[in-house]
Amino acid sequence: MSERNRPVPRVGMVGGGQLARMTHQAAIALDVDFRVLARSAGDSAALVCGDVQLGDDRGLNDLLTFAKSCDVVTFDHEHVPEPVLREVEESGARVRPSRDALRHAQDKIRMRTRASELGAPCPRWRAVTTVGQVESFGAEVGWPVVLKAASGGYDGRGVWVADSVSEARTVLDRAAATETPMMVEERVPFRRELAVQVARSPYGQVATYPVVETVQRDGICHEVIAPAPGLDEDRATRAQELAIELAHALDVTGVLAVELFETDDGVVLNELAMRPHNSGHWTIEGARTSQFEQHLRAVLDLPLGSPRTTAPFVVMANVLGGEDSGVFDRYFHVMAKDPELKTHFYGKQVRPGRKIGHVTVQGDDHHALLERVRDAAAHLKGASQ
Amino acid sequence: MSERNRPVPRVGMVGGGQLARMTHQAAIALDVDFRVLARSAGDSAALVCGDVQLGDDRGLNDLLTFAKSCDVVTFDHEHVPEPVLREVEESGARVRPSRDALRHAQDKIRMRTRASELGAPCPRWRAVTTVGQVESFGAEVGWPVVLKAASGGYDGRGVWVADSVSEARTVLDRAAATETPMMVEERVPFRRELAVQVARSPYGQVATYPVVETVQRDGICHEVIAPAPGLDEDRATRAQELAIELAHALDVTGVLAVELFETDDGVVLNELAMRPHNSGHWTIEGARTSQFEQHLRAVLDLPLGSPRTTAPFVVMANVLGGEDSGVFDRYFHVMAKDPELKTHFYGKQVRPGRKIGHVTVQGDDHHALLERVRDAAAHLKGASQ
């Protein structure tokens, strides 16, 4: 449905998930042409975008066609293989973030190597190919250890806590079967998990959001509290500085999400993502500029928007799929009970445990806010009340 | 691109303008299927919606086809002829607002008749067919008088201020040539113009936004200040009550926008619109629930969202088209100068004086906010700085 010949740039987002869906909402207000490369017409973003290319969002041919139709190419996920990205860049496409930046979000070994070189606080870690290497690492840092697939993981997938050499062997054998490069890390004794987002434009401007607390269960983010309650101000500043340093050093363009552990001694770098991120969904209502608008501004090299928060606390909970497929019928109770609750659903087929939406509230008392979003998320999942 | 067989309702909006465009943004978050009936693929909403029926948004055949594909039909404008609406309703479609309600927004004579019966404060008025009737009305209430086409007007079109009988004759002759029913009203000696929006659901719930001040020039809304600065509290309450009374009496479902004059004695009813309205664009950032989300909730008979404001003042300015067609290049200056400014552009071809977008800011000092949006709107129009 798009009409070209308009004097506005076209941004193409690779992948048709909920991040593309919410970026589409932001693109409408900015009036930039927004196009997604989605695998199926039923994908979250493809359901709502006016301009969709159906195809393989990791495949060279479809990506080259897609890139040719766009002024800037950006991403809903990190799963485009590096050789494909290289060819797309060599075709002359403007890819943001670039392949060079993106590979640090695609490959945890490369990320850890670079972050360590930059002096960023990291867990002790090692790339491993044999169980013997894990055994000696465990002897050095103590058991249990954390085994990670270098690439391809998300939402807890690709991460295993191994209590023993025999558990590590099982994981490594499976990884060897799929030729997955592996690494091992110490299990960081954290108090809680934090995240911080920074946007960076090619022009060199950066804008950082407040540091948030993320509450994870089974490797999946369940809630986000913005800002992280009671976080020491120096620590918050240090976390923001770390995000900015990484964004500059890795030459990130767009939004960079930095996941952190808070330990007794400070903050430790966990993971990176170079796109809008679940830990930033609160910004839709909770910041003057949402992470989705900010990502668009950054990849278009527009001046960045204010990341200032709109309330003392903003709390988000993910809604996970339950046993039955209908969610709409449950809106009635939730909306009647909490008229200030903001709901965001992604148009996804409901499957147990799948992220199908999120809810957000704002106010003064983060305990009360957390209760409200937990209550709403539980009801929307279909749990008994 | 829409995939049916999802357990969510489909709302169809008739008309592909900016109101449908912004309603699409709200529909995405609620995850209801949203479809527009637009005249051309280049229409504001058609550019961004995933589900567009191209056709005549006032014609029976296209409307019947459209309505059959939707669970609820609602409107971006008031221009569907009443006989068409009747047939669409008789086909079994769920039309919200209904034809019975909508005709009060379509026909100013009917609206004035009904509002007068309900005891709503109206200007003195009369339906007229002859210049003699205008002459005697002018003798009664004083000149100048305001002549209005009973239907079809917007943004100052269809409204003429006549200083004399001879001016009135010119207007009436032209109206007679197109068989346009006409009315005459006293020119209300107003201090300023106000507007208030109320949403009403079939269930009977209502939610009212604060009364706002609208600044009009040449019959076109230029700025909106929410809430109206210094408005007497009783008057504000009276205006909100009036909006609620009208919504109930006319059996409105969806958003009702009530435009008012503030005089020395109180508020006087000017116009009605039964849809999201320019005077409510500030709610996108300025209220917990935007008028677009609220309209969807109301026509879907969902519980209404909180209309609570997010800042002491929210100020919006329309961006009008200037001489040259490019606006995007002017984003750089405006966004760099005011990182808190929110821009909303409608994807419209730029024509001098045409509403092509709006900008919004929030804060404590409405004078300063007004300056900021005026400055941004002037720059985006391309005025010399």
PDB file of C-alpha atoms in Angstrom, chain A residues 1-3 5-9 21-22 24-33 40-43 46-52 54 285 288-290 293 297 300-306 308 310-311 325-329 331-333 335-349 362-363, chain B residues 1-3 5-9 21-22 24-33 40-43 46-52 54 285 288-290 293 297 300-306 308 310-311 325-329 331-333 335-349 362-363:
ATOM      1  CA  MET A   1       0.000   0.000   0.000  1.00  0.00           C
ATOM      2  CA  SER A   2       2.946   2.324   0.113  1.00  0.00           C
ATOM      3  CA  GLU A   3       3.163   5.182  -2.333  1.00  0.00           C
ATOM      4  CA  ASN A   5       7.698   9.408  -4.624  1.00  0.00           C
ATOM      5  CA  ARG A   6       7.113  11.004  -1.254  1.00  0.00           C
ATOM      6  CA  PRO A   7      10.016  13.092   0.011  1.00  0.00           C
ATOM      7  CA  VAL A   8      10.504  10.966   3.117  1.00  0.00           C
ATOM      8  CA  PRO A   9      13.034   8.215   3.751  1.00  0.00           C
ATOM      9  CA  ARG A  21       5.192  -3.910  15.102  1.00  0.00           C
ATOM     10  CA  MET A  22       5.810  -1.278  17.761  1.00  0.00           C
ATOM     11  CA  HIS A  24       5.689   0.775  12.927  1.00  0.00           C
ATOM     12  CA  GLN A  25       3.532   2.706  15.398  1.00  0.00           C
ATOM     13  CA  ALA A  26       6.369   5.161  15.966  1.00  0.00           C
ATOM     14  CA  ALA A  27       7.104   5.457  12.248  1.00  0.00           C
ATOM     15  CA  ILE A  28       3.518   6.566  11.600  1.00  0.00           C
ATOM     16  CA  ALA A  29       3.881   9.613  13.859  1.00  0.00           C
ATOM     17  CA  LEU A  30       7.227  10.529  12.307  1.00  0.00           C
ATOM     18  CA  ASP A  31       5.755   9.935   8.843  1.00  0.00           C
ATOM     19  CA  VAL A  32       8.659   7.952   7.545  1.00  0.00           C
ATOM     20  CA  ASP A  33       7.913   5.075   5.206  1.00  0.00           C
ATOM     21  CA  SER A  40       4.601 -14.789   6.980  1.00  0.00           C
ATOM     22  CA  ALA A  41       1.578 -12.546   6.607  1.00  0.00           C
ATOM     23  CA  GLY A  42       0.554 -13.658  10.075  1.00  0.00           C
ATOM     24  CA  ASP A  43       3.697 -12.312  11.738  1.00  0.00           C
ATOM     25  CA  ALA A  46       2.994  -8.050   9.068  1.00  0.00           C
ATOM     26  CA  LEU A  47      -0.542  -8.054  10.488  1.00  0.00           C
ATOM     27  CA  VAL A  48      -0.523  -4.280  10.884  1.00  0.00           C
ATOM     28  CA  CYS A  49       2.063  -2.765   8.524  1.00  0.00           C
ATOM     29  CA  GLY A  50       0.973  -1.287   5.246  1.00  0.00           C
ATOM     30  CA  ASP A  51       4.199  -2.257   3.540  1.00  0.00           C
ATOM     31  CA  VAL A  52       5.433  -5.802   3.961  1.00  0.00           C
ATOM     32  CA  LEU A  54       7.295 -11.559   2.590  1.00  0.00           C
ATOM     33  CA  GLU A 285       4.232   5.617  27.943  1.00  0.00           C
ATOM     34  CA  ARG A 288       8.936  11.421  26.368  1.00  0.00           C
ATOM     35  CA  THR A 289      10.493   9.469  23.523  1.00  0.00           C
ATOM     36  CA  SER A 290       9.827   5.747  23.257  1.00  0.00           C
ATOM     37  CA  GLU A 293      10.838   6.319  18.062  1.00  0.00           C
ATOM     38  CA  ARG A 297      15.524   8.741  14.936  1.00  0.00           C
ATOM     39  CA  LEU A 300      17.770   8.051  10.333  1.00  0.00           C
ATOM     40  CA  ASP A 301      20.451  10.261  11.904  1.00  0.00           C
ATOM     41  CA  LEU A 302      17.777  12.637  13.197  1.00  0.00           C
ATOM     42  CA  PRO A 303      18.355  14.492  16.461  1.00  0.00           C
ATOM     43  CA  LEU A 304      17.474  12.182  19.344  1.00  0.00           C
ATOM     44  CA  GLY A 305      14.395  12.749  21.467  1.00  0.00           C
ATOM     45  CA  SER A 306      14.307  13.380  25.178  1.00  0.00           C
ATOM     46  CA  ARG A 308      13.023  11.945  30.252  1.00  0.00           C
ATOM     47  CA  THR A 310       6.906  10.871  32.573  1.00  0.00           C
ATOM     48  CA  ALA A 311       6.326   9.591  36.124  1.00  0.00           C
ATOM     49  CA  SER A 325      -6.151 -18.946  22.769  1.00  0.00           C
ATOM     50  CA  GLY A 326      -8.559 -16.081  23.495  1.00  0.00           C
ATOM     51  CA  VAL A 327      -7.228 -12.987  25.218  1.00  0.00           C
ATOM     52  CA  PHE A 328      -9.640 -10.320  24.016  1.00  0.00           C
ATOM     53  CA  ASP A 329     -12.474 -11.553  26.227  1.00  0.00           C
ATOM     54  CA  TYR A 331      -9.762  -7.322  28.413  1.00  0.00           C
ATOM     55  CA  PHE A 332     -13.145  -6.512  29.955  1.00  0.00           C
ATOM     56  CA  HIS A 333     -12.229  -7.434  33.487  1.00  0.00           C
ATOM     57  CA  MET A 335      -9.736  -2.673  31.778  1.00  0.00           C
ATOM     58  CA  ALA A 336     -12.699  -2.216  34.075  1.00  0.00           C
ATOM     59  CA  LYS A 337     -10.541  -2.958  37.105  1.00  0.00           C
ATOM     60  CA  ASP A 338      -7.642  -0.688  36.142  1.00  0.00           C
ATOM     61  CA  PRO A 339      -8.578   2.135  33.741  1.00  0.00           C
ATOM     62  CA  GLU A 340      -5.002   3.445  33.784  1.00  0.00           C
ATOM     63  CA  LEU A 341      -3.455   0.194  32.626  1.00  0.00           C
ATOM     64  CA  LYS A 342      -1.981   0.318  29.128  1.00  0.00           C
ATOM     65  CA  THR A 343      -2.205  -2.895  27.161  1.00  0.00           C
ATOM     66  CA  HIS A 344      -0.001  -3.839  24.223  1.00  0.00           C
ATOM     67  CA  PHE A 345      -0.769  -7.051  22.414  1.00  0.00           C
ATOM     68  CA  TYR A 346       1.285  -8.392  19.560  1.00  0.00           C
ATOM     69  CA  GLY A 347      -1.208 -10.308  17.453  1.00  0.00           C
ATOM     70  CA  LYS A 348       0.601 -13.552  18.180  1.00  0.00           C
ATOM     71  CA  GLN A 349      -0.871 -16.998  18.306  1.00  0.00           C
ATOM     72  CA  GLN A 362       2.818   4.619  36.013  1.00  0.00           C
ATOM     73  CA  GLY A 363       2.727   6.255  39.409  1.00  0.00           C
TER      74      GLY A 363
ATOM     75  CA  MET B   1      -2.237  -8.446   4.918  1.00  0.00           C
ATOM     76  CA  SER B   2      -4.763  -9.270   7.595  1.00  0.00           C
ATOM     77  CA  GLU B   3      -5.156 -12.806   8.773  1.00  0.00           C
ATOM     78  CA  ASN B   5      -9.557 -16.434  12.149  1.00  0.00           C
ATOM     79  CA  ARG B   6      -8.027 -14.602  15.065  1.00  0.00           C
ATOM     80  CA  PRO B   7     -10.262 -14.358  18.110  1.00  0.00           C
ATOM     81  CA  VAL B   8     -10.321 -10.553  18.044  1.00  0.00           C
ATOM     82  CA  PRO B   9     -12.972  -8.206  16.657  1.00  0.00           C
ATOM     83  CA  ARG B  21      -4.315   6.838  10.642  1.00  0.00           C
ATOM     84  CA  MET B  22      -4.004   7.684  14.319  1.00  0.00           C
ATOM     85  CA  HIS B  24      -4.718   2.535  13.518  1.00  0.00           C
ATOM     86  CA  GLN B  25      -1.841   3.278  15.893  1.00  0.00           C
ATOM     87  CA  ALA B  26      -4.152   2.750  18.860  1.00  0.00           C
ATOM     88  CA  ALA B  27      -5.661  -0.405  17.359  1.00  0.00           C
ATOM     89  CA  ILE B  28      -2.210  -1.984  17.147  1.00  0.00           C
ATOM     90  CA  ALA B  29      -1.674  -1.732  20.905  1.00  0.00           C
ATOM     91  CA  LEU B  30      -5.137  -3.114  21.647  1.00  0.00           C
ATOM     92  CA  ASP B  31      -4.579  -5.832  19.052  1.00  0.00           C
ATOM     93  CA  VAL B  32      -7.938  -5.476  17.397  1.00  0.00           C
ATOM     94  CA  ASP B  33      -8.075  -5.931  13.646  1.00  0.00           C
ATOM     95  CA  SER B  40      -6.933   5.946  -2.668  1.00  0.00           C
ATOM     96  CA  ALA B  41      -3.815   4.052  -1.685  1.00  0.00           C
ATOM     97  CA  GLY B  42      -2.185   7.417  -1.079  1.00  0.00           C
ATOM     98  CA  ASP B  43      -4.687   8.440   1.617  1.00  0.00           C
ATOM     99  CA  ALA B  46      -4.078   3.829   3.607  1.00  0.00           C
ATOM    100  CA  LEU B  47      -0.339   4.549   3.539  1.00  0.00           C
ATOM    101  CA  VAL B  48       0.193   2.841   6.884  1.00  0.00           C
ATOM    102  CA  CYS B  49      -2.646   0.374   7.504  1.00  0.00           C
ATOM    103  CA  GLY B  50      -2.148  -3.284   6.820  1.00  0.00           C
ATOM    104  CA  ASP B  51      -5.782  -3.778   5.872  1.00  0.00           C
ATOM    105  CA  VAL B  52      -7.311  -1.339   3.421  1.00  0.00           C
ATOM    106  CA  LEU B  54     -10.140   0.885  -1.636  1.00  0.00           C
ATOM    107  CA  GLU B 285       0.687  12.170  24.869  1.00  0.00           C
ATOM    108  CA  ARG B 288      -3.486   8.273  29.955  1.00  0.00           C
ATOM    109  CA  THR B 289      -5.875   7.170  27.227  1.00  0.00           C
ATOM    110  CA  SER B 290      -5.770   8.898  23.854  1.00  0.00           C
ATOM    111  CA  GLU B 293      -7.852   4.412  21.902  1.00  0.00           C
ATOM    112  CA  ARG B 297     -12.777   1.069  23.368  1.00  0.00           C
ATOM    113  CA  LEU B 300     -16.079  -2.078  20.941  1.00  0.00           C
ATOM    114  CA  ASP B 301     -18.017  -1.648  24.183  1.00  0.00           C
ATOM    115  CA  LEU B 302     -14.858  -2.208  26.204  1.00  0.00           C
ATOM    116  CA  PRO B 303     -14.439  -0.443  29.548  1.00  0.00           C
ATOM    117  CA  LEU B 304     -13.218   3.110  28.906  1.00  0.00           C
ATOM    118  CA  GLY B 305      -9.688   4.162  29.772  1.00  0.00           C
ATOM    119  CA  SER B 306      -8.689   6.879  32.180  1.00  0.00           C
ATOM    120  CA  ARG B 308      -6.489  11.705  33.291  1.00  0.00           C
ATOM    121  CA  THR B 310      -0.185  13.463  32.211  1.00  0.00           C
ATOM    122  CA  ALA B 311       1.031  17.037  32.824  1.00  0.00           C
ATOM    123  CA  SER B 325       6.513  19.978  -0.482  1.00  0.00           C
ATOM    124  CA  GLY B 326       9.343  18.724   1.723  1.00  0.00           C
ATOM    125  CA  VAL B 327       8.850  18.639   5.469  1.00  0.00           C
ATOM    126  CA  PHE B 328      11.238  15.884   6.524  1.00  0.00           C
ATOM    127  CA  ASP B 329      14.318  18.039   6.008  1.00  0.00           C
ATOM    128  CA  TYR B 331      12.718  17.889  11.241  1.00  0.00           C
ATOM    129  CA  PHE B 332      16.433  18.298  11.932  1.00  0.00           C
ATOM    130  CA  HIS B 333      16.230  21.845  13.191  1.00  0.00           C
ATOM    131  CA  MET B 335      14.022  18.147  16.810  1.00  0.00           C
ATOM    132  CA  ALA B 336      17.455  19.440  17.699  1.00  0.00           C
ATOM    133  CA  LYS B 337      15.968  22.618  19.131  1.00  0.00           C
ATOM    134  CA  ASP B 338      13.236  20.922  21.180  1.00  0.00           C
ATOM    135  CA  PRO B 339      13.953  17.292  22.067  1.00  0.00           C
ATOM    136  CA  GLU B 340      10.663  17.040  24.000  1.00  0.00           C
ATOM    137  CA  LEU B 341       8.497  18.051  21.051  1.00  0.00           C
ATOM    138  CA  LYS B 342       6.303  15.263  19.692  1.00  0.00           C
ATOM    139  CA  THR B 343       5.676  15.354  15.972  1.00  0.00           C
ATOM    140  CA  HIS B 344       2.766  13.700  14.175  1.00  0.00           C
ATOM    141  CA  PHE B 345       2.688  13.863  10.420  1.00  0.00           C
ATOM    142  CA  TYR B 346      -0.098  12.474   8.318  1.00  0.00           C
ATOM    143  CA  GLY B 347       1.604  11.490   5.087  1.00  0.00           C
ATOM    144  CA  LYS B 348      -0.394  14.064   3.170  1.00  0.00           C
ATOM    145  CA  GLN B 349       0.640  15.878   0.051  1.00  0.00           C
ATOM    146  CA  GLN B 362       3.772  19.220  27.859  1.00  0.00           C
ATOM    147  CA  GLY B 363       4.821  21.124  30.939  1.00  0.00           C
TER     148      GLY B 363
END
